[in-house]
Coordinates of C-alpha atoms in Angstrom, one line a residue:
V309 CA -105.3 101.4 5.4
Y310 CA -104.5 98.2 6.8
F311 CA -100.9 96.8 7.8
P312 CA -100.3 93.5 8.9
P313 CA -98.3 93.4 11.5
E314 CA -95.6 90.8 9.6
R315 CA -95.5 94.0 7.0
L316 CA -95.2 96.8 9.4
P317 CA -91.3 98.4 8.5
E318 CA -89.1 97.1 11.3
E319 CA -88.5 102.1 11.3
V320 CA -92.0 101.7 12.5
I321 CA -92.1 99.3 15.0
D322 CA -88.9 101.3 16.7
A323 CA -90.8 104.4 16.2
F324 CA -93.5 102.9 18.5
Y325 CA -91.1 101.8 21.2
L326 CA -89.8 105.5 21.1
L327 CA -93.4 106.6 21.9
E328 CA -93.2 104.6 24.7
S329 CA -89.9 105.3 26.1
A330 CA -91.0 109.4 25.9
E331 CA -94.2 108.6 28.2
N332 CA -91.5 106.1 30.7
K333 CA -89.3 109.6 30.7
E334 CA -92.2 111.9 31.3
W335 CA -93.3 109.8 33.7
A336 CA -90.3 109.2 35.9
G337 CA -89.6 113.1 34.9
H338 CA -86.6 113.3 33.1
L339 CA -88.5 114.7 30.2
R340 CA -90.4 118.1 30.4
P341 CA -94.4 117.5 29.6
E342 CA -92.8 120.1 26.6
E343 CA -90.3 117.8 25.3
A344 CA -91.8 114.6 25.6
G345 CA -94.7 116.1 23.6
D346 CA -91.9 117.1 21.2
L347 CA -90.3 114.1 20.9
R348 CA -94.0 112.6 20.7
A349 CA -94.8 114.7 17.7
A350 CA -91.6 113.9 16.1
T351 CA -91.9 110.2 16.3
L352 CA -95.6 110.1 14.9
T353 CA -94.4 112.1 12.3
Q354 CA -91.9 110.1 11.5
I355 CA -94.6 107.0 11.8
L356 CA -96.8 108.5 8.7
L357 CA -93.8 109.4 6.9
F358 CA -93.1 105.8 7.0
L359 CA -96.8 103.8 6.1
S360 CA -97.1 106.8 3.9
A361 CA -93.6 105.4 2.0
A362 CA -94.6 102.1 2.4
H363 CA -98.3 102.3 1.2
T364 CA -98.0 104.5 -1.6
G365 CA -94.3 103.3 -3.2
E366 CA -94.0 107.0 -3.8
A367 CA -90.1 106.6 -3.3
E368 CA -87.6 107.7 -6.4
D369 CA -84.5 104.9 -5.7
E370 CA -86.3 102.3 -7.9
D371 CA -83.5 100.0 -7.1
R372 CA -84.2 100.4 -3.5
P373 CA -87.5 101.9 -2.8
E374 CA -86.8 101.5 1.4
A375 CA -83.4 103.5 0.6
A376 CA -85.5 106.8 0.4
S377 CA -87.2 106.6 3.7
E378 CA -84.1 105.2 5.4
V379 CA -82.2 109.0 4.0
V380 CA -85.5 110.3 4.9
A381 CA -85.4 108.5 7.7
H382 CA -82.2 110.4 9.1
A383 CA -82.5 113.5 8.0
L384 CA -86.1 113.9 9.9
S385 CA -84.0 112.6 13.1
Q386 CA -80.7 115.1 12.0
L387 CA -83.4 118.0 11.4
N388 CA -85.4 117.2 15.1
D389 CA -82.7 116.5 17.1
R390 CA -80.3 119.8 15.9
L391 CA -83.0 122.7 15.7
S392 CA -80.6 125.0 16.7
E393 CA -78.2 124.6 15.0
R394 CA -76.5 126.2 11.8
L395 CA -77.8 123.6 9.2
T396 CA -77.5 123.8 5.5
L397 CA -78.6 121.4 3.0
A398 CA -75.3 119.9 1.9
S399 CA -74.4 119.4 6.2
V400 CA -77.5 117.4 6.4
A401 CA -76.7 115.7 3.5
A402 CA -73.4 114.7 4.3
G403 CA -74.9 113.4 7.2
C404 CA -77.3 111.0 5.1
H405 CA -74.2 110.2 3.0
V406 CA -76.5 111.6 -0.2
S407 CA -76.1 114.3 -2.2
P408 CA -78.2 117.8 -1.7
S409 CA -80.0 117.3 -4.6
Y410 CA -81.0 113.5 -4.2
L411 CA -82.2 114.2 -0.5
C412 CA -84.3 117.5 -1.7
R413 CA -85.8 115.1 -4.5
V414 CA -86.8 112.4 -1.9
F415 CA -87.8 114.4 0.7
R416 CA -90.2 115.6 -1.1
A417 CA -91.4 112.8 -2.0
V418 CA -91.6 111.0 1.0
T419 CA -92.9 114.3 2.9
G420 CA -94.6 116.3 0.5
V421 CA -92.8 119.4 2.0
T422 CA -88.9 120.5 1.1
V423 CA -86.2 120.4 3.4
Q424 CA -86.5 123.7 4.2
E425 CA -90.1 124.0 4.8
Y426 CA -89.8 121.3 7.1
L427 CA -87.6 122.8 8.9
C428 CA -88.8 126.2 9.2
E429 CA -92.3 124.8 10.4
K430 CA -90.2 122.7 12.9
R431 CA -88.3 125.8 14.3
M432 CA -91.1 128.1 14.2
A433 CA -93.1 125.5 16.4
L434 CA -90.7 125.8 18.8
A435 CA -89.8 129.3 18.9
R436 CA -94.1 129.9 19.2
R437 CA -93.9 127.8 22.5
L438 CA -90.3 129.2 23.7
L439 CA -92.1 132.9 23.3
A440 CA -95.6 131.3 24.9
Q441 CA -93.4 130.5 27.9
G442 CA -92.0 133.9 28.7
M443 CA -88.2 133.5 26.7
P444 CA -87.4 137.1 25.1
P445 CA -87.9 137.2 21.2
T446 CA -84.0 137.7 20.8
A447 CA -83.0 134.3 23.3
V448 CA -85.7 132.2 21.3
A449 CA -84.1 133.3 17.8
Y450 CA -80.6 131.8 18.9
E451 CA -82.1 129.2 20.6
V452 CA -84.2 128.0 17.5
G453 CA -80.6 128.1 15.4
Y454 CA -80.8 131.5 13.5
R455 CA -77.8 133.8 14.5
D456 CA -79.6 137.0 12.9
Y457 CA -82.3 138.4 14.2
S458 CA -83.7 140.1 11.7
A459 CA -83.8 137.0 9.5
F460 CA -85.3 134.6 12.6
Y461 CA -88.1 138.6 12.5
R462 CA -89.1 138.4 9.2
A463 CA -89.2 134.0 8.9
F464 CA -91.7 134.6 12.3
R465 CA -93.9 136.8 10.9
R466 CA -93.9 134.9 7.1
N467 CA -94.7 132.1 9.0
T468 CA -97.2 132.9 12.1
G469 CA -98.8 136.6 10.8
R470 CA -97.8 138.4 14.0
S471 CA -94.4 139.5 14.9
P472 CA -92.1 137.6 17.8
G473 CA -92.8 140.6 20.1
E474 CA -96.6 140.6 19.6
V475 CA -96.8 136.6 20.5
L476 CA -94.7 137.0 23.6
K477 CA -97.2 140.1 24.5
K478 CA -100.5 138.0 23.5
P479 CA -100.3 134.6 24.1

């Protein structure tokens, strides 16, 4: 799909500047390579979502189609920035100034996954990386936002098919 430069959403242009900033910060030593990689991955995800929404027009807010993309972008930003915090659908929706049901509806319409699925996938990706770096599984659980190791264990096993300890022992 081709977007002429004049039709690119401003959010996409801003996201490309963020990508460039991540590269510069990594080269300057202000970001560790894995932090820069996470920032690049999150930013590219946001760019793809913006372009997808702009192309398909699947947003469900008929009065302002761009409003759904703005809400989802804000929600993605919150989710990516606060992975280690206790997040609820209500708290993310409140941060976006929308109702939880509206957030659920537009998030799934724009991204194709639920808020919870997205959050779990991001947390598990971070957990796999931390375990590969040798961090103990209990510390990883707290680092990725779980306050109960057994809940983390179940989520990790469901997501990867392996226990956190197995990943720690066998990269």
